[in-house]
Short mmCIF file of C-alpha atoms in Angstrom, two decimals:
data_model
loop_
_atom_site.label_atom_id
_atom_site.label_comp_id
_atom_site.label_asym_id
_atom_site.label_seq_id
_atom_site.Cartn_x
_atom_site.Cartn_y
_atom_site.Cartn_z
CA MET J 1 121.94 72.31 120.69
CA PRO J 2 119.57 75.11 121.78
CA ASN J 3 120.45 77.38 124.62
CA GLY J 4 119.32 75.88 127.88
CA ASP J 5 118.17 79.19 129.33
CA ASN J 6 116.12 80.33 126.34
CA TRP J 7 115.62 77.23 124.23
CA GLN J 8 111.97 78.02 123.47
CA GLY J 9 112.96 81.20 121.57
CA ASP J 10 115.60 79.25 119.66
CA VAL J 11 113.09 76.61 118.62
CA LEU J 12 110.53 79.19 117.50
CA ARG J 13 113.19 80.91 115.43
CA ASP J 14 114.18 77.61 113.80
CA LEU J 15 110.55 76.78 113.01
CA ARG J 16 110.10 80.15 111.32
CA GLY J 17 113.24 79.67 109.19
CA ALA J 18 115.55 82.27 110.77
CA PRO J 19 119.04 82.35 109.20
CA GLY J 20 121.38 80.05 111.06
CA PRO J 21 121.54 78.97 114.77
CA ARG J 22 122.91 81.23 117.46
CA PRO J 23 125.89 80.17 119.50
CA ALA J 24 125.15 79.21 123.07
CA GLY J 25 125.13 82.04 125.56
CA THR J 26 124.25 84.87 123.15
CA GLY J 27 121.32 87.14 123.71
CA GLY J 28 120.15 88.42 120.28
CA PRO J 29 120.22 87.69 116.58
CA SER J 30 122.90 90.31 115.91
CA SER J 31 125.46 88.29 117.88
CA THR J 32 125.72 85.54 115.24
CA PRO J 33 129.21 85.64 113.73
CA PRO J 34 129.20 86.35 109.95
CA ALA J 35 131.26 83.26 109.15
CA GLN J 36 128.88 81.01 111.08
CA ALA J 37 125.81 82.60 109.46
CA GLN J 38 127.20 82.02 105.99
CA GLY J 39 128.22 78.45 106.66
CA SER J 40 124.88 77.32 108.10
CA GLY J 41 122.55 75.38 105.85
CA PRO J 42 118.94 76.20 105.04
CA ALA J 43 116.37 75.83 107.76
CA GLN J 44 114.52 72.50 107.84
CA ASN J 45 110.75 72.50 107.71
CA PRO J 46 109.38 70.12 110.37
CA GLY J 47 106.71 67.72 109.22
CA PRO J 48 103.71 66.37 111.15
CA ALA J 49 104.61 64.21 114.15
CA PRO J 50 103.88 60.48 113.63
CA ALA J 51 102.35 58.28 116.22
CA ALA J 52 104.61 57.48 119.18
CA THR J 53 106.72 54.33 118.63
CA PRO J 54 109.44 52.65 120.66
CA ALA J 55 113.03 53.63 120.10
CA HIS J 56 113.73 50.21 118.43
CA PRO J 57 111.27 48.05 116.43
CA ALA J 58 112.48 44.93 118.17
CA ALA J 59 111.68 46.35 121.57
CA ALA J 60 107.96 45.90 121.04
CA ALA J 61 108.35 42.24 120.21
CA GLN J 62 110.58 41.51 123.22
CA THR J 63 108.43 43.27 125.82
CA PRO J 64 106.74 40.56 127.98
CA THR J 65 102.99 40.80 128.60
CA PRO J 66 101.95 40.32 132.24
CA PRO J 67 99.68 37.28 132.88
CA GLN J 68 95.99 38.05 133.36
CA SER J 69 93.50 36.10 135.39
CA PRO J 70 90.45 34.62 133.67
CA GLY J 71 87.62 37.15 133.33
CA ALA J 72 89.77 40.07 134.23
CA THR J 73 89.66 43.27 132.14
CA PRO J 74 92.71 43.67 129.91
CA ALA J 75 95.15 46.30 131.09
CA PRO J 76 95.08 49.54 129.03
CA PRO J 77 98.14 50.30 126.87
CA PRO J 78 100.76 52.71 128.21
CA PRO J 79 99.71 56.34 127.69
CA HIS J 80 102.91 57.35 125.91
CA THR J 81 106.27 56.10 124.87
CA PRO J 82 108.97 56.83 127.45
CA ILE J 83 111.32 59.66 126.44
CA PRO J 84 114.93 58.50 125.99
CA PRO J 85 117.11 59.30 128.97
CA HIS J 86 119.40 61.62 126.96
CA THR J 87 116.50 63.95 125.96
CA PRO J 88 115.24 66.30 128.71
CA GLU J 89 111.46 66.46 128.94
CA PRO J 90 110.20 70.00 128.17
CA PRO J 91 107.76 71.75 130.46
CA HIS J 92 104.07 71.01 129.97
CA GLY J 93 102.42 73.05 127.16
CA SER J 94 105.66 74.16 125.49
CA ILE J 95 107.09 73.23 122.09
CA PRO J 96 109.77 70.52 122.31
CA PRO J 97 113.16 71.37 120.82
CA ARG J 98 114.16 70.03 117.43
CA ILE J 99 116.73 67.25 117.64
CA SER J 100 118.55 66.27 114.48
CA GLY J 101 118.62 62.55 113.73
CA PRO J 102 117.03 59.96 111.44
CA SER J 103 114.57 58.66 114.05
CA GLN J 104 113.48 61.94 115.64
CA THR J 105 111.00 64.50 114.28
CA SER J 106 109.94 67.82 115.72
CA ALA J 107 106.41 68.85 116.63
CA PRO J 108 104.28 70.80 114.14
CA PRO J 109 104.89 74.57 114.25
CA GLN J 110 102.67 76.63 116.49
CA PRO J 111 101.60 80.21 115.72
CA PRO J 112 103.83 82.64 117.64
CA THR J 113 102.36 84.89 120.25
CA PRO J 114 102.36 88.67 119.59
CA HIS J 115 105.42 89.29 121.77
CA GLN J 116 107.34 86.61 119.89
CA ALA J 117 106.69 88.03 116.35
CA PRO J 118 109.95 88.73 114.49
CA ALA J 119 110.93 92.30 113.70
CA HIS J 120 110.95 91.72 109.95
CA ALA J 121 107.30 90.59 109.98
CA THR J 122 106.07 94.20 110.09
CA ARG J 123 108.36 95.47 107.27
CA PRO J 124 106.29 96.40 104.18
CA ARG J 125 106.92 94.23 101.16
CA ARG J 126 108.13 95.84 97.96
CA PRO J 127 105.79 95.57 95.01
CA SER J 128 106.51 92.85 92.53
CA ALA J 129 108.04 93.81 89.21
CA PRO J 130 105.30 94.76 86.72
CA ASP J 131 105.27 93.44 83.20
CA SER J 132 106.98 95.44 80.47
CA ARG J 133 104.68 97.06 77.94
CA ALA J 134 105.55 98.39 74.51
CA VAL J 135 105.20 102.14 74.04
CA VAL J 136 103.95 101.78 70.46
CA ASP J 137 102.19 98.75 69.02
CA ASP J 138 104.08 97.11 66.18
CA ALA J 139 101.18 97.53 63.77
CA LEU J 140 100.79 101.21 64.65
CA GLY J 141 104.54 101.81 64.46
CA GLY J 142 104.55 100.54 60.90
CA THR J 143 102.23 103.36 59.82
CA ALA J 144 104.82 106.06 60.57
CA ARG J 145 106.62 107.54 57.61
CA ARG J 146 110.30 108.19 57.40
CA PRO J 147 111.18 111.24 59.56
CA GLN J 148 112.04 114.35 57.61
CA ARG J 149 114.27 117.28 58.45
CA GLY J 150 112.92 120.36 60.14
CA GLU J 151 113.33 122.62 57.09
CA PRO J 152 113.55 122.06 53.32
CA VAL J 153 116.84 121.62 51.48
CA GLY J 154 116.62 125.04 49.76
CA VAL J 155 116.32 126.85 53.08
CA ARG J 156 119.32 125.02 54.50
CA ILE J 157 121.47 125.85 51.48
CA THR J 158 120.52 129.53 51.57
CA ARG J 159 121.33 129.79 55.25
CA ALA J 160 124.70 128.10 54.77
CA VAL J 161 125.66 130.56 52.02
CA ARG J 162 124.68 133.53 54.16
CA ARG J 163 126.80 132.27 57.04
CA ILE J 164 129.80 131.97 54.74
CA VAL J 165 129.62 135.47 53.25
CA SER J 166 128.68 137.25 56.48
CA SER J 167 130.11 137.54 59.96
CA SER J 168 127.11 135.90 61.62
CA ALA J 169 128.99 132.63 62.05
CA ALA J 170 131.46 134.16 64.52
CA ARG J 171 128.68 135.76 66.53
CA GLU J 172 126.80 132.47 66.58
CA VAL J 173 129.82 130.57 67.87
CA ALA J 174 130.36 133.14 70.62
CA GLU J 175 126.72 132.89 71.66
CA LEU J 176 126.83 129.12 71.77
CA THR J 177 129.95 129.25 73.93
CA ARG J 178 128.22 131.52 76.45
CA THR J 179 125.13 129.33 76.42
CA ALA J 180 127.16 126.18 77.03
CA ALA J 181 128.93 127.83 79.97
CA THR J 182 125.55 128.67 81.50
CA LEU J 183 124.21 125.15 81.08
CA GLN J 184 127.32 123.64 82.67
CA GLN J 185 127.16 125.61 85.91
CA PRO J 186 127.41 123.38 88.99
CA VAL J 187 124.50 123.01 91.39
CA THR J 188 124.51 122.42 95.14
CA THR J 189 121.07 120.78 95.17
CA GLY J 190 119.02 119.25 92.37
CA ARG J 191 117.11 121.74 90.23
CA GLN J 192 113.51 120.86 89.37
CA ILE J 193 111.92 122.43 86.28
CA ALA J 194 108.19 121.97 85.69
CA VAL J 195 106.67 122.21 82.19
CA THR J 196 102.92 122.67 81.80
CA SER J 197 100.32 124.33 79.58
CA ILE J 198 96.81 125.69 79.62
CA ARG J 199 95.44 123.09 77.24
CA GLY J 200 96.53 120.07 75.22
CA GLY J 201 98.30 120.38 71.91
CA ALA J 202 100.41 123.34 73.03
CA GLY J 203 103.77 121.57 72.67
CA LYS J 204 104.22 120.85 76.39
CA THR J 205 105.76 117.39 76.00
CA THR J 206 107.87 118.51 73.04
CA VAL J 207 109.38 121.35 75.07
CA ALA J 208 110.02 119.03 78.03
CA ALA J 209 111.84 116.58 75.73
CA LEU J 210 113.92 119.39 74.19
CA LEU J 211 114.93 120.71 77.62
CA GLY J 212 115.88 117.30 78.98
CA THR J 213 117.90 116.50 75.85
CA ALA J 214 119.78 119.81 76.06
CA TYR J 215 120.67 119.36 79.74
CA ALA J 216 121.80 115.77 79.16
CA HIS J 217 124.02 116.93 76.28
CA TYR J 218 125.78 119.79 78.08
CA ARG J 219 125.90 118.64 81.71
CA GLN J 220 128.08 115.98 83.34
CA ASP J 221 125.78 115.12 86.26
CA PRO J 222 122.76 112.80 85.79
CA VAL J 223 119.56 114.28 84.31
CA LEU J 224 116.07 112.93 85.00
CA LEU J 225 112.87 113.39 82.99
CA VAL J 226 109.68 112.68 84.95
CA GLU J 227 106.29 112.19 83.36
CA ALA J 228 103.76 113.52 85.86
CA ASP J 229 100.97 113.22 83.29
CA PRO J 230 99.67 109.64 83.69
CA ALA J 231 96.72 110.20 81.32
CA LEU J 232 98.44 108.54 78.35
CA GLY J 233 101.32 111.01 78.20
CA SER J 234 103.56 110.91 75.13
CA LEU J 235 106.94 111.71 76.70
CA PRO J 236 108.27 108.11 76.35
CA LEU J 237 107.30 108.16 72.67
CA ARG J 238 109.03 111.50 72.11
CA LEU J 239 112.22 110.18 73.71
CA GLY J 240 112.27 106.97 71.68
CA THR J 241 111.59 104.55 74.54
CA GLY J 242 110.76 101.01 73.44
CA THR J 243 109.21 99.45 76.56
CA LEU J 244 108.04 100.64 79.99
CA ARG J 245 107.90 98.88 83.34
CA TRP J 246 108.18 100.97 86.51
CA THR J 247 106.10 104.15 86.81
CA THR J 248 106.07 107.19 89.09
CA ALA J 249 103.45 105.60 91.36
CA ASP J 250 105.49 102.37 91.63
CA LEU J 251 108.70 104.14 92.61
CA ALA J 252 107.03 105.97 95.49
CA ASP J 253 106.98 102.71 97.49
CA ILE J 254 110.47 101.57 96.45
CA VAL J 255 112.98 104.41 96.85
CA GLU J 256 114.70 104.48 100.25
CA PRO J 257 117.27 106.97 101.61
CA GLN J 258 120.06 104.38 101.79
CA MET J 259 119.80 103.47 98.09
CA SER J 260 122.61 104.48 95.74
CA LEU J 261 122.27 106.06 92.31
CA LEU J 262 122.94 102.67 90.73
CA ASP J 263 120.07 101.15 92.71
CA VAL J 264 117.66 103.92 91.72
CA THR J 265 118.52 103.91 88.02
CA GLY J 266 117.71 100.20 87.91
CA TYR J 267 114.03 101.18 88.07
CA LEU J 268 114.33 103.92 85.41
CA VAL J 269 114.52 103.92 81.61
CA GLN J 270 118.01 104.84 80.46
CA LEU J 271 118.31 107.46 77.74
CA PRO J 272 121.35 108.62 75.76
CA GLU J 273 123.94 110.95 77.32
CA ASN J 274 123.56 110.24 81.03
CA ALA J 275 119.79 110.81 81.17
CA TRP J 276 116.95 108.69 82.59
CA LEU J 277 113.18 108.63 82.24
CA LEU J 278 110.52 107.90 84.85
CA PRO J 279 107.23 107.25 83.00
CA GLY J 280 103.83 108.22 84.39
CA SER J 281 101.99 105.13 83.12
CA ARG J 282 102.45 102.04 80.98
CA GLY J 283 100.02 103.23 78.34
CA GLN J 284 96.97 102.11 80.29
CA ILE J 285 93.85 104.22 80.70
CA GLY J 286 92.92 104.95 84.30
CA ALA J 287 96.42 105.38 85.77
CA MET J 288 96.31 107.90 88.61
CA LEU J 289 98.93 110.04 90.33
CA ASP J 290 98.02 111.95 93.49
CA THR J 291 99.92 114.79 95.08
CA SER J 292 101.28 112.78 98.02
CA THR J 293 102.77 110.16 95.69
CA TYR J 294 104.31 112.83 93.50
CA GLU J 295 105.85 114.65 96.47
CA ARG J 296 107.37 111.43 97.88
CA VAL J 297 108.97 110.57 94.56
CA MET J 298 110.38 114.04 93.88
CA VAL J 299 111.79 114.47 97.37
CA ALA J 300 113.43 111.04 97.22
CA LEU J 301 114.94 111.51 93.75
CA ARG J 302 116.09 115.09 94.07
CA ARG J 303 119.48 114.29 95.58
CA TYR J 304 120.44 111.86 92.81
CA PHE J 305 120.08 114.17 89.78
CA GLY J 306 121.48 117.60 89.02
CA VAL J 307 118.49 118.65 86.89
CA THR J 308 115.00 117.15 86.79
CA VAL J 309 112.52 118.13 84.06
CA VAL J 310 108.88 117.35 84.93
CA ASP J 311 106.27 116.99 82.19
CA CYS J 312 103.15 117.98 84.16
CA GLU J 313 99.46 117.75 83.44
CA THR J 314 97.67 120.72 81.95
CA LEU J 315 96.46 123.38 84.33
CA PRO J 316 94.53 123.55 86.60
CA ALA J 317 95.25 119.90 87.56
CA GLU J 318 96.20 119.44 91.22
CA VAL J 319 99.51 117.67 90.59
CA ALA J 320 100.49 120.37 88.09
CA ARG J 321 99.86 123.11 90.67
CA VAL J 322 101.96 121.25 93.25
CA ALA J 323 104.76 120.74 90.73
CA LEU J 324 104.78 124.41 89.74
CA SER J 325 104.97 125.61 93.35
CA ALA J 326 107.70 123.11 94.34
CA SER J 327 109.97 123.64 91.33
CA GLN J 328 112.74 126.21 91.02
CA ALA J 329 111.68 127.24 87.50
CA ARG J 330 108.47 126.92 85.48
CA VAL J 331 107.81 126.70 81.75
CA LEU J 332 104.36 127.55 80.39
CA THR J 333 103.85 126.48 76.79
CA ALA J 334 101.24 128.01 74.50
CA PRO J 335 100.44 127.66 70.80
CA ALA J 336 101.27 130.66 68.63
CA THR J 337 97.60 131.27 67.85
CA LEU J 338 95.14 133.98 68.82
CA ASP J 339 93.28 131.83 71.34
CA GLY J 340 96.55 130.49 72.75
CA ILE J 341 97.91 133.99 73.29
CA THR J 342 94.65 135.17 74.87
CA SER J 343 94.43 132.32 77.42
CA THR J 344 98.13 132.56 78.29
CA TYR J 345 97.85 136.32 78.89
CA ALA J 346 94.94 135.70 81.29
CA VAL J 347 97.01 133.15 83.26
CA LEU J 348 99.97 135.54 83.52
CA GLN J 349 97.68 138.29 84.83
CA TRP J 350 96.44 135.86 87.48
CA MET J 351 100.03 134.96 88.41
CA GLN J 352 100.78 138.64 89.04
CA GLY J 353 98.66 138.35 92.19
CA LEU J 354 100.81 135.49 93.51
CA PRO J 355 104.19 135.86 95.26
CA ARG J 356 106.64 137.65 93.00
CA HIS J 357 108.97 134.68 92.56
CA MET J 358 106.21 132.75 90.77
CA ILE J 359 106.10 134.97 87.70
CA ASP J 360 109.79 135.88 87.91
CA GLY J 361 110.68 132.20 87.60
CA THR J 362 108.23 131.52 84.74
CA VAL J 363 109.21 131.26 81.08
CA VAL J 364 106.51 131.30 78.38
CA VAL J 365 107.22 129.35 75.19
CA LEU J 366 105.21 130.18 72.07
CA SER J 367 105.28 127.11 69.82
CA GLY J 368 104.80 127.61 66.11
CA LEU J 369 102.18 125.21 64.77
CA ALA J 370 102.34 126.30 61.13
CA ALA J 371 104.95 127.64 58.74
CA ARG J 372 102.92 130.84 58.39
CA PRO J 373 101.13 131.62 61.69
CA GLY J 374 97.95 133.63 61.69
CA ILE J 375 99.28 136.25 64.13
CA ASP J 376 102.30 138.47 64.53
CA VAL J 377 104.31 136.26 66.86
CA GLU J 378 106.83 138.92 67.89
CA ALA J 379 104.11 141.45 68.73
CA ALA J 380 102.27 138.82 70.76
CA ALA J 381 105.47 137.96 72.62
CA GLU J 382 105.98 141.61 73.58
CA LYS J 383 102.44 141.76 74.97
CA LEU J 384 103.12 138.73 77.16
CA ARG J 385 106.43 140.17 78.35
CA SER J 386 104.56 143.18 79.73
CA THR J 387 103.34 140.96 82.60
CA GLY J 388 106.91 140.39 83.81
CA ALA J 389 107.37 136.90 82.39
CA VAL J 390 110.20 135.80 80.11
CA VAL J 391 108.97 134.80 76.63
CA HIS J 392 110.72 132.58 74.07
CA VAL J 393 109.53 131.67 70.58
CA LEU J 394 110.04 128.12 69.31
CA PRO J 395 109.76 128.36 65.51
CA TYR J 396 107.82 125.95 63.37
CA ASP J 397 109.75 122.79 62.61
CA ARG J 398 108.56 120.03 60.29
CA HIS J 399 110.33 117.37 62.33
CA LEU J 400 108.67 118.46 65.59
CA ALA J 401 105.28 118.84 63.93
CA ALA J 402 105.37 115.18 62.83
CA GLY J 403 104.98 114.11 66.48
CA GLY J 404 107.28 111.08 66.38
CA VAL J 405 110.59 110.30 68.07
CA LEU J 406 112.67 113.42 68.68
CA ARG J 407 115.95 113.30 66.76
CA THR J 408 118.06 116.38 67.34
CA GLU J 409 120.13 115.87 64.18
CA LEU J 410 116.97 116.36 62.10
CA LEU J 411 115.94 119.63 63.76
CA ALA J 412 116.23 122.85 61.83
CA ARG J 413 119.14 125.02 62.89
CA PRO J 414 116.89 127.84 64.20
CA THR J 415 115.02 125.26 66.29
CA ARG J 416 118.23 123.91 67.83
CA LEU J 417 119.45 127.41 68.66
CA ALA J 418 116.10 128.42 70.13
CA ALA J 419 115.91 125.25 72.26
CA THR J 420 119.45 125.78 73.58
CA ARG J 421 118.74 129.41 74.49
CA LEU J 422 115.53 128.34 76.20
CA ALA J 423 117.32 125.66 78.25
CA ALA J 424 119.98 128.16 79.35
CA GLU J 425 117.38 130.79 80.33
CA VAL J 426 115.32 128.33 82.35
CA PHE J 427 118.37 126.90 84.11
CA GLN J 428 119.60 130.40 84.97
CA LEU J 429 116.23 131.18 86.58
CA SER J 430 116.31 127.95 88.57
CA GLN J 431 119.66 128.94 90.05
CA LYS J 432 118.15 132.08 91.60
CA ARG J 433 115.83 130.14 93.90
CA ARG J 434 117.05 127.73 96.55
#
């Protein structure tokens, strides 16, 4: 039975389908006991009110008709059916209360006034789940050849013999131990590492995939890889992702501060070794990512992951500039060619005019695009180091040059060592900035 003092609010709440009736004498929805709320059935939807009828069908037949004189006008029918004595008549203009019973129906619902709108009516609705899309079409995937190792068999055999007859193996083990200790350092807040380039084809996505794989292998806390390049980026392909659903733009309207890590990872693509991927698009042309959306996502996700690697757009895109300034460390990739060295040197000279931490926290990666490059890579690296930036050389690798799914077991040994050193150097730089 509705509350006698505020029965109109109770009826409006029932018509709108609020969960469960309130006990009499309570003042708000939060006073409903949990047990009572769980035991209440679903709200009934009132139907249209039929024409007024007597309480019993036989009553109409037994009601006597008063005699009428000849020529007199027949008396009009009664204006309405009398309300049963046990039902109080509501005030004029208000909605009558709903009374359960086989012979009683409630009035049609009326639109609530602004002051009666429920609190949950203004809460924004979460976007519906998008359809999953395949990263690579089945017909296109069938054109890929079997992946090959990063270096020929003869080179691997020669290197193995040299390691046996020399003392380089002990030095290599010691170096790997120091590198692993650096990569496993704890963090107080999530470290964000942005990877970008001056132009396409410089190995930007490949370096981002190598960094994320190295951090996921050595660290115990969760690692996130974000694709901030929605223009058909290839990071999901490099990481071996089969299908995509939620993107960076979708997650900006979903993540809330009270969500747990398990809730957040439900919208991400799980990768091996405690790593996750947030794609930038679902392989559709025209996907956009603005700076405000990117900032909301990165601020919301930072507390869930120890290290976040961001595959940015090429400079001078706006999102890439925001990502570089907000990250604790930056990686600038460049091809080991004459034009790649020239453009990268110009960018580093421009960065010398920025605050000192910008170039101090930047690592340049020279990616080998051919087995025999057309320049002296070591001399070019020394020229770039003269600007104050840290420079690493990623040697040519047949497996990386193929452009397919990254499989670390197929990488050449020099490539694995170079990628591990690079990951340790970048992480060490990110620790210097809070």
